[in-house]
């Protein structure tokens, strides 16, 4: 199967590979896995005082599409608020990378990894968030 | 009952003892359970195969040939499913209306995923047969543990929903097993 140029670019030059200190309060860690292909994805966000994501890291074991999907979303989430980040849809990832239908689950993995990282961060800060529970924000 | 005797095999004979709509287990005369008598499966598979094999119908009419082909496909599929510990469990759970979500559900227990990351890191670092052997041993142990738990959930406790998570982990490990196999091949090249 032919990979798109964008997949190859992210695969050969992955952005933001690595880890943050898991114990760091400003870090949220999301881990997801796809049984169908055995891919594992760990995605971390570092959240600034103003509530926006200032940095992100990932570590993915999987095919080129899975690595490219996670590399791409670590770029996309930077500068976003938590609610904006969880608004990222797998269809946007798949479209950006021109993923074929059989690789759509790689983009689902990346979307779910972001959601898991945000959920982990929110859980860490559950007691500090004003006016909890969170209100639902429409995806835009 | 004689089936497809030497004097001209007929699909009628096949249908007398086999019903194409039977489930995989009863097709081979096996109990519907996760724990499998592999010897009995093998024996039954060979027996049925011998009766339905297209080679037996070379001189038969088109209907017989077609029936033989259909049966061969059906029986091979059933055999492949039952023989494989992942596909067998998936078959049992999906037959009960459960969705195992191999493609769609990415939520797995964090401890399991941490271990998967570690195993993949070890695979990355494994540069010789000895370290691959050590990984294979760990993997075999993990798989065996999951298969034992699956048997307990499905057969003993009859808790099929409770088996879904175990099966998802087993499927995960079987994919990792293929990667380890690939690493062995890479060593030889």
mmCIF file of C-alpha atoms in Angstrom:
data_model
loop_
_atom_site.group_PDB
_atom_site.id
_atom_site.type_symbol
_atom_site.label_atom_id
_atom_site.label_comp_id
_atom_site.label_asym_id
_atom_site.label_seq_id
_atom_site.Cartn_x
_atom_site.Cartn_y
_atom_site.Cartn_z
ATOM 1 C CA UNK A 1 0.000 0.000 0.000
ATOM 2 C CA UNK A 2 1.287 3.433 -0.860
ATOM 3 C CA UNK A 3 1.603 5.932 1.936
ATOM 4 C CA UNK A 4 0.833 9.574 1.257
ATOM 5 C CA UNK A 5 3.707 12.070 1.270
ATOM 6 C CA UNK A 6 2.453 13.537 4.545
ATOM 7 C CA UNK A 7 2.449 10.137 6.234
ATOM 8 C CA UNK A 8 5.976 9.484 5.004
ATOM 9 C CA UNK A 9 7.111 12.917 6.170
ATOM 10 C CA UNK A 10 5.723 12.421 9.688
ATOM 11 C CA UNK A 11 7.013 8.862 9.754
ATOM 12 C CA UNK A 12 10.541 9.789 8.726
ATOM 13 C CA UNK A 13 10.659 13.016 10.735
ATOM 14 C CA UNK A 14 8.269 12.426 13.621
ATOM 15 C CA UNK A 15 7.548 15.553 15.635
ATOM 16 C CA UNK A 16 7.581 15.598 19.417
ATOM 17 C CA UNK A 17 8.744 12.066 20.105
ATOM 18 C CA UNK A 18 9.490 11.318 23.739
ATOM 19 C CA UNK A 19 8.074 11.633 27.216
ATOM 20 C CA UNK A 20 7.358 14.154 29.942
ATOM 21 C CA UNK A 21 7.767 13.305 33.581
ATOM 22 C CA UNK A 22 4.564 11.458 34.394
ATOM 23 C CA UNK A 23 4.455 12.786 37.942
ATOM 24 C CA UNK A 24 4.522 16.406 36.726
ATOM 25 C CA UNK A 25 1.250 18.079 37.686
ATOM 26 C CA UNK A 26 1.049 20.008 34.437
ATOM 27 C CA UNK A 27 1.226 16.802 32.363
ATOM 28 C CA UNK A 28 -1.672 14.648 31.206
ATOM 29 C CA UNK A 29 -0.906 11.173 29.858
ATOM 30 C CA UNK A 30 -3.140 9.176 27.563
ATOM 31 C CA UNK A 31 -2.479 5.586 26.597
ATOM 32 C CA UNK A 32 -4.531 3.657 24.087
ATOM 33 C CA UNK A 33 -4.158 0.467 22.114
ATOM 34 C CA UNK A 34 -5.685 -1.096 19.020
ATOM 35 C CA UNK A 35 -6.150 -4.846 19.383
ATOM 36 C CA UNK A 36 -6.689 -5.265 15.633
ATOM 37 C CA UNK A 37 -3.101 -4.313 14.822
ATOM 38 C CA UNK A 38 -1.438 -4.417 18.243
ATOM 39 C CA UNK A 39 -0.481 -0.744 18.098
ATOM 40 C CA UNK A 40 0.233 1.105 21.340
ATOM 41 C CA UNK A 41 0.159 4.880 21.607
ATOM 42 C CA UNK A 42 1.224 7.034 24.545
ATOM 43 C CA UNK A 43 0.462 10.705 24.169
ATOM 44 C CA UNK A 44 1.261 13.425 26.701
ATOM 45 C CA UNK A 45 0.215 17.043 26.925
ATOM 46 C CA UNK A 46 1.836 19.764 29.011
ATOM 47 C CA UNK A 47 -0.669 22.365 30.087
ATOM 48 C CA UNK A 48 0.280 25.997 30.782
ATOM 49 C CA UNK A 49 -1.108 28.083 33.634
ATOM 50 C CA UNK A 50 -3.629 29.696 31.297
ATOM 51 C CA UNK A 51 -5.131 26.296 30.501
ATOM 52 C CA UNK A 52 -3.747 25.960 26.986
ATOM 53 C CA UNK A 53 -1.569 23.094 25.838
ATOM 54 C CA UNK A 54 1.984 24.393 25.549
ATOM 55 C CA UNK A 55 3.698 21.190 24.455
ATOM 56 C CA UNK A 56 3.036 17.554 23.605
ATOM 57 C CA UNK A 57 4.992 14.317 23.293
ATOM 58 C CA UNK A 58 4.195 10.900 21.938
ATOM 59 C CA UNK A 59 5.552 7.419 21.777
ATOM 60 C CA UNK A 60 3.858 5.041 19.360
ATOM 61 C CA UNK A 61 4.598 1.483 18.418
ATOM 62 C CA UNK A 62 2.739 0.730 15.257
ATOM 63 C CA UNK A 63 2.583 1.167 11.523
ATOM 64 C CA UNK A 64 3.552 4.307 9.612
ATOM 65 C CA UNK A 65 -0.002 5.629 9.678
ATOM 66 C CA UNK A 66 -0.247 5.270 13.457
ATOM 67 C CA UNK A 67 3.068 7.076 13.957
ATOM 68 C CA UNK A 68 2.099 9.825 11.504
ATOM 69 C CA UNK A 69 -1.335 10.253 13.151
ATOM 70 C CA UNK A 70 0.177 10.707 16.589
ATOM 71 C CA UNK A 71 2.952 12.969 15.316
ATOM 72 C CA UNK A 72 0.366 15.148 13.587
ATOM 73 C CA UNK A 73 -1.914 15.526 16.601
ATOM 74 C CA UNK A 74 0.984 16.515 18.869
ATOM 75 C CA UNK A 75 1.477 19.445 16.490
ATOM 76 C CA UNK A 76 -2.210 20.236 16.294
ATOM 77 C CA UNK A 77 -2.883 20.357 20.031
ATOM 78 C CA UNK A 78 -0.197 22.918 20.784
ATOM 79 C CA UNK A 79 -1.781 26.265 21.637
ATOM 80 C CA UNK A 80 -5.232 24.729 21.960
ATOM 81 C CA UNK A 81 -7.375 24.711 25.087
ATOM 82 C CA UNK A 82 -8.282 21.324 26.540
ATOM 83 C CA UNK A 83 -11.783 21.542 25.150
ATOM 84 C CA UNK A 84 -10.502 22.481 21.716
ATOM 85 C CA UNK A 85 -8.093 19.544 21.847
ATOM 86 C CA UNK A 86 -10.812 16.999 22.553
ATOM 87 C CA UNK A 87 -12.740 18.455 19.628
ATOM 88 C CA UNK A 88 -10.154 17.024 17.220
ATOM 89 C CA UNK A 89 -11.836 14.375 15.119
ATOM 90 C CA UNK A 90 -10.257 11.306 13.613
ATOM 91 C CA UNK A 91 -11.797 12.259 10.274
ATOM 92 C CA UNK A 92 -9.706 15.464 10.268
ATOM 93 C CA UNK A 93 -6.552 13.455 10.945
ATOM 94 C CA UNK A 94 -7.411 10.905 8.258
ATOM 95 C CA UNK A 95 -8.157 13.658 5.755
ATOM 96 C CA UNK A 96 -4.943 15.579 6.490
ATOM 97 C CA UNK A 97 -2.830 12.437 6.061
ATOM 98 C CA UNK A 98 -4.942 11.005 3.227
ATOM 99 C CA UNK A 99 -5.274 7.707 5.083
ATOM 100 C CA UNK A 100 -6.891 4.851 3.164
ATOM 101 C CA UNK A 101 -9.986 3.207 4.708
ATOM 102 C CA UNK A 102 -7.994 0.285 6.154
ATOM 103 C CA UNK A 103 -5.887 2.764 8.150
ATOM 104 C CA UNK A 104 -8.741 4.803 9.589
ATOM 105 C CA UNK A 105 -8.344 3.017 12.917
ATOM 106 C CA UNK A 106 -4.900 4.640 13.241
ATOM 107 C CA UNK A 107 -6.553 8.053 13.249
ATOM 108 C CA UNK A 108 -9.136 6.810 15.766
ATOM 109 C CA UNK A 109 -6.237 5.769 17.980
ATOM 110 C CA UNK A 110 -4.767 9.288 17.834
ATOM 111 C CA UNK A 111 -8.109 10.963 18.561
ATOM 112 C CA UNK A 112 -8.700 8.664 21.510
ATOM 113 C CA UNK A 113 -5.146 9.237 22.795
ATOM 114 C CA UNK A 114 -5.739 13.000 22.968
ATOM 115 C CA UNK A 115 -9.044 12.475 24.753
ATOM 116 C CA UNK A 116 -7.367 10.118 27.224
ATOM 117 C CA UNK A 117 -4.536 12.601 27.880
ATOM 118 C CA UNK A 118 -6.982 15.447 28.512
ATOM 119 C CA UNK A 119 -9.096 13.208 30.758
ATOM 120 C CA UNK A 120 -5.977 12.266 32.732
ATOM 121 C CA UNK A 121 -5.011 15.927 33.148
ATOM 122 C CA UNK A 122 -8.532 16.873 34.230
ATOM 123 C CA UNK A 123 -8.608 14.026 36.705
ATOM 124 C CA UNK A 124 -5.330 15.201 38.220
ATOM 125 C CA UNK A 125 -6.843 18.658 38.658
ATOM 126 C CA UNK A 126 -10.392 17.606 39.462
ATOM 127 C CA UNK A 127 -10.415 19.504 42.742
ATOM 128 C CA UNK A 128 -9.123 22.761 41.325
ATOM 129 C CA UNK A 129 -11.351 23.257 38.336
ATOM 130 C CA UNK A 130 -13.836 26.016 39.006
ATOM 131 C CA UNK A 131 -17.496 25.148 38.884
ATOM 132 C CA UNK A 132 -16.951 21.434 38.227
ATOM 133 C CA UNK A 133 -18.558 19.380 36.709
ATOM 134 C CA UNK A 134 -17.276 20.401 33.315
ATOM 135 C CA UNK A 135 -19.728 21.815 30.901
ATOM 136 C CA UNK A 136 -19.919 20.308 27.463
ATOM 137 C CA UNK A 137 -18.417 22.467 24.745
ATOM 138 C CA UNK A 138 -19.563 22.066 21.193
ATOM 139 C CA UNK A 139 -16.951 20.848 18.774
ATOM 140 C CA UNK A 140 -15.905 23.418 16.263
ATOM 141 C CA UNK B 1 -23.731 -44.068 7.426
ATOM 142 C CA UNK B 2 -21.803 -44.212 4.233
ATOM 143 C CA UNK B 3 -20.963 -40.956 2.668
ATOM 144 C CA UNK B 4 -19.829 -40.375 -0.866
ATOM 145 C CA UNK B 5 -18.969 -44.042 -1.318
ATOM 146 C CA UNK B 6 -16.613 -45.220 -3.980
ATOM 147 C CA UNK B 7 -19.383 -45.662 -6.493
ATOM 148 C CA UNK B 8 -19.980 -42.014 -7.377
ATOM 149 C CA UNK B 9 -20.167 -39.430 -4.658
ATOM 150 C CA UNK B 10 -23.354 -37.483 -4.338
ATOM 151 C CA UNK B 11 -24.067 -34.229 -2.516
ATOM 152 C CA UNK B 12 -27.149 -35.943 -1.194
ATOM 153 C CA UNK B 13 -24.910 -38.145 0.907
ATOM 154 C CA UNK B 14 -23.002 -35.175 2.220
ATOM 155 C CA UNK B 15 -26.187 -33.482 3.308
ATOM 156 C CA UNK B 16 -27.416 -36.567 5.099
ATOM 157 C CA UNK B 17 -25.002 -36.143 7.959
ATOM 158 C CA UNK B 18 -23.757 -32.600 7.550
ATOM 159 C CA UNK B 19 -25.812 -29.461 7.623
ATOM 160 C CA UNK B 20 -24.105 -26.443 6.180
ATOM 161 C CA UNK B 21 -25.928 -24.137 8.599
ATOM 162 C CA UNK B 22 -24.551 -25.979 11.636
ATOM 163 C CA UNK B 23 -22.347 -23.984 13.959
ATOM 164 C CA UNK B 24 -18.605 -24.601 13.850
ATOM 165 C CA UNK B 25 -18.577 -26.817 16.926
ATOM 166 C CA UNK B 26 -21.399 -29.162 16.053
ATOM 167 C CA UNK B 27 -20.033 -29.420 12.525
ATOM 168 C CA UNK B 28 -17.078 -31.260 14.034
ATOM 169 C CA UNK B 29 -19.133 -32.980 16.722
ATOM 170 C CA UNK B 30 -17.452 -30.936 19.447
ATOM 171 C CA UNK B 31 -18.988 -29.324 22.524
ATOM 172 C CA UNK B 32 -19.505 -25.585 22.241
ATOM 173 C CA UNK B 33 -16.783 -24.417 24.632
ATOM 174 C CA UNK B 34 -13.534 -22.474 24.732
ATOM 175 C CA UNK B 35 -11.454 -25.403 25.943
ATOM 176 C CA UNK B 36 -10.956 -27.504 22.870
ATOM 177 C CA UNK B 37 -10.021 -31.127 22.292
ATOM 178 C CA UNK B 38 -7.474 -30.363 19.580
ATOM 179 C CA UNK B 39 -6.967 -34.029 18.735
ATOM 180 C CA UNK B 40 -10.697 -34.572 18.243
ATOM 181 C CA UNK B 41 -10.918 -31.457 16.073
ATOM 182 C CA UNK B 42 -8.049 -32.649 13.916
ATOM 183 C CA UNK B 43 -9.526 -36.129 13.547
ATOM 184 C CA UNK B 44 -12.995 -34.873 12.702
ATOM 185 C CA UNK B 45 -11.610 -32.313 10.260
ATOM 186 C CA UNK B 46 -9.625 -34.990 8.395
ATOM 187 C CA UNK B 47 -12.651 -37.273 8.272
ATOM 188 C CA UNK B 48 -14.970 -34.640 6.866
ATOM 189 C CA UNK B 49 -12.353 -33.366 4.480
ATOM 190 C CA UNK B 50 -11.840 -36.844 3.108
ATOM 191 C CA UNK B 51 -15.560 -37.106 2.372
ATOM 192 C CA UNK B 52 -16.021 -33.730 0.750
ATOM 193 C CA UNK B 53 -12.713 -33.093 -0.958
ATOM 194 C CA UNK B 54 -13.103 -31.880 -4.564
ATOM 195 C CA UNK B 55 -10.721 -34.639 -5.708
ATOM 196 C CA UNK B 56 -13.477 -37.134 -4.937
ATOM 197 C CA UNK B 57 -15.883 -35.391 -7.272
ATOM 198 C CA UNK B 58 -13.732 -35.145 -10.369
ATOM 199 C CA UNK B 59 -16.078 -37.436 -12.254
ATOM 200 C CA UNK B 60 -19.287 -36.089 -10.723
ATOM 201 C CA UNK B 61 -21.779 -33.642 -12.110
ATOM 202 C CA UNK B 62 -21.680 -29.866 -11.743
ATOM 203 C CA UNK B 63 -24.009 -29.831 -8.726
ATOM 204 C CA UNK B 64 -21.832 -32.318 -6.868
ATOM 205 C CA UNK B 65 -18.708 -30.378 -7.690
ATOM 206 C CA UNK B 66 -20.275 -27.169 -6.482
ATOM 207 C CA UNK B 67 -21.485 -28.772 -3.264
ATOM 208 C CA UNK B 68 -18.012 -30.157 -2.668
ATOM 209 C CA UNK B 69 -16.437 -26.735 -3.154
ATOM 210 C CA UNK B 70 -18.956 -25.053 -0.856
ATOM 211 C CA UNK B 71 -18.390 -27.637 1.783
ATOM 212 C CA UNK B 72 -14.648 -27.431 1.550
ATOM 213 C CA UNK B 73 -14.763 -23.671 2.037
ATOM 214 C CA UNK B 74 -17.199 -23.988 4.918
ATOM 215 C CA UNK B 75 -15.227 -26.687 6.711
ATOM 216 C CA UNK B 76 -11.855 -25.001 6.246
ATOM 217 C CA UNK B 77 -13.234 -21.759 7.647
ATOM 218 C CA UNK B 78 -14.715 -23.536 10.654
ATOM 219 C CA UNK B 79 -11.483 -25.442 11.255
ATOM 220 C CA UNK B 80 -9.337 -22.316 11.020
ATOM 221 C CA UNK B 81 -11.637 -20.498 13.453
ATOM 222 C CA UNK B 82 -11.762 -23.239 16.066
ATOM 223 C CA UNK B 83 -8.059 -24.037 15.914
ATOM 224 C CA UNK B 84 -7.000 -20.460 16.728
ATOM 225 C CA UNK B 85 -7.395 -19.451 20.404
ATOM 226 C CA UNK B 86 -8.267 -15.843 19.470
ATOM 227 C CA UNK B 87 -10.686 -16.607 16.633
ATOM 228 C CA UNK B 88 -12.364 -19.344 18.685
ATOM 229 C CA UNK B 89 -13.085 -16.982 21.570
ATOM 230 C CA UNK B 90 -14.173 -14.239 19.162
ATOM 231 C CA UNK B 91 -16.569 -16.678 17.515
ATOM 232 C CA UNK B 92 -18.075 -17.682 20.859
ATOM 233 C CA UNK B 93 -18.485 -14.083 22.041
ATOM 234 C CA UNK B 94 -19.826 -12.682 18.772
ATOM 235 C CA UNK B 95 -22.284 -15.548 18.547
ATOM 236 C CA UNK B 96 -23.607 -14.332 21.900
ATOM 237 C CA UNK B 97 -24.100 -10.883 20.379
ATOM 238 C CA UNK B 98 -21.034 -9.283 21.971
ATOM 239 C CA UNK B 99 -18.868 -6.732 20.158
ATOM 240 C CA UNK B 100 -15.157 -7.328 20.748
ATOM 241 C CA UNK B 101 -14.277 -3.983 19.090
ATOM 242 C CA UNK B 102 -10.820 -4.985 17.812
ATOM 243 C CA UNK B 103 -10.966 -2.157 15.263
ATOM 244 C CA UNK B 104 -13.038 0.411 17.058
ATOM 245 C CA UNK B 105 -12.401 0.346 20.790
ATOM 246 C CA UNK B 106 -8.998 1.679 21.852
ATOM 247 C CA UNK B 107 -9.534 1.692 25.614
ATOM 248 C CA UNK B 108 -7.346 -0.909 27.325
ATOM 249 C CA UNK B 109 -6.284 -1.157 30.964
ATOM 250 C CA UNK B 110 -3.332 1.243 31.556
ATOM 251 C CA UNK B 111 -1.240 -1.438 33.265
ATOM 252 C CA UNK B 112 -1.677 -3.700 30.249
ATOM 253 C CA UNK B 113 -0.644 -0.914 27.860
ATOM 254 C CA UNK B 114 2.372 -0.020 30.004
ATOM 255 C CA UNK B 115 3.502 -3.629 29.749
ATOM 256 C CA UNK B 116 2.943 -3.560 25.993
ATOM 257 C CA UNK B 117 5.131 -0.473 25.686
ATOM 258 C CA UNK B 118 7.838 -2.168 27.740
ATOM 259 C CA UNK B 119 7.628 -5.331 25.643
ATOM 260 C CA UNK B 120 7.955 -3.312 22.448
ATOM 261 C CA UNK B 121 10.910 -1.412 23.866
ATOM 262 C CA UNK B 122 12.540 -4.745 24.709
ATOM 263 C CA UNK B 123 11.863 -5.924 21.169
ATOM 264 C CA UNK B 124 13.502 -2.787 19.797
ATOM 265 C CA UNK B 125 16.587 -3.477 21.936
ATOM 266 C CA UNK B 126 16.692 -7.197 21.162
ATOM 267 C CA UNK B 127 19.567 -7.673 18.761
ATOM 268 C CA UNK B 128 20.247 -11.389 19.117
ATOM 269 C CA UNK B 129 18.391 -14.684 19.266
ATOM 270 C CA UNK B 130 18.891 -15.047 23.021
ATOM 271 C CA UNK B 131 17.035 -11.824 23.827
ATOM 272 C CA UNK B 132 14.287 -12.704 21.343
ATOM 273 C CA UNK B 133 13.987 -16.100 23.011
ATOM 274 C CA UNK B 134 13.576 -14.400 26.383
ATOM 275 C CA UNK B 135 10.836 -12.186 24.942
ATOM 276 C CA UNK B 136 9.103 -15.162 23.334
ATOM 277 C CA UNK B 137 9.114 -16.981 26.654
ATOM 278 C CA UNK B 138 7.498 -14.011 28.416
ATOM 279 C CA UNK B 139 4.964 -13.670 25.645
ATOM 280 C CA UNK B 140 4.060 -17.360 25.724
ATOM 281 C CA UNK B 141 3.555 -17.102 29.473
ATOM 282 C CA UNK B 142 1.288 -14.048 29.111
ATOM 283 C CA UNK B 143 -0.740 -15.751 26.405
ATOM 284 C CA UNK B 144 -1.114 -18.936 28.369
ATOM 285 C CA UNK B 145 -2.310 -16.986 31.399
ATOM 286 C CA UNK B 146 -4.941 -15.193 29.298
ATOM 287 C CA UNK B 147 -6.128 -18.411 27.670
ATOM 288 C CA UNK B 148 -6.554 -19.989 31.101
ATOM 289 C CA UNK B 149 -8.549 -16.982 32.300
ATOM 290 C CA UNK B 150 -10.671 -17.040 29.140
ATOM 291 C CA UNK B 151 -11.496 -20.701 29.689
ATOM 292 C CA UNK B 152 -12.556 -19.950 33.248
ATOM 293 C CA UNK B 153 -14.743 -17.003 32.219
ATOM 294 C CA UNK B 154 -16.382 -18.612 29.189
ATOM 295 C CA UNK B 155 -16.687 -22.278 30.173
ATOM 296 C CA UNK B 156 -16.825 -22.314 33.961
ATOM 297 C CA UNK B 157 -18.392 -18.973 34.901
ATOM 298 C CA UNK B 158 -20.402 -18.561 31.657
ATOM 299 C CA UNK B 159 -19.534 -14.865 31.951
ATOM 300 C CA UNK B 160 -19.158 -14.017 28.272
ATOM 301 C CA UNK B 161 -19.234 -10.215 28.670
ATOM 302 C CA UNK B 162 -16.488 -10.630 31.262
ATOM 303 C CA UNK B 163 -14.362 -12.438 28.682
ATOM 304 C CA UNK B 164 -14.317 -9.578 26.160
ATOM 305 C CA UNK B 165 -11.477 -7.660 27.842
ATOM 306 C CA UNK B 166 -9.354 -10.795 28.149
ATOM 307 C CA UNK B 167 -9.856 -11.631 24.498
ATOM 308 C CA UNK B 168 -8.872 -8.090 23.469
ATOM 309 C CA UNK B 169 -5.621 -8.515 25.383
ATOM 310 C CA UNK B 170 -5.000 -11.927 23.833
ATOM 311 C CA UNK B 171 -5.567 -10.502 20.353
ATOM 312 C CA UNK B 172 -3.090 -7.741 21.191
ATOM 313 C CA UNK B 173 -0.482 -10.279 22.234
ATOM 314 C CA UNK B 174 -0.975 -12.355 19.119
ATOM 315 C CA UNK B 175 -0.146 -9.289 17.014
ATOM 316 C CA UNK B 176 2.944 -8.712 19.116
ATOM 317 C CA UNK B 177 3.849 -12.346 18.563
ATOM 318 C CA UNK B 178 3.864 -11.683 14.824
ATOM 319 C CA UNK B 179 6.261 -8.784 15.382
ATOM 320 C CA UNK B 180 8.577 -11.026 17.386
ATOM 321 C CA UNK B 181 8.401 -13.546 14.542
ATOM 322 C CA UNK B 182 9.352 -10.794 12.114
ATOM 323 C CA UNK B 183 12.314 -9.868 14.313
ATOM 324 C CA UNK B 184 13.581 -13.467 14.178
ATOM 325 C CA UNK B 185 13.378 -13.367 10.404
ATOM 326 C CA UNK B 186 15.251 -10.076 10.326
ATOM 327 C CA UNK B 187 18.058 -11.721 12.323
ATOM 328 C CA UNK B 188 18.459 -14.368 9.640
ATOM 329 C CA UNK B 189 18.759 -11.828 6.856
#
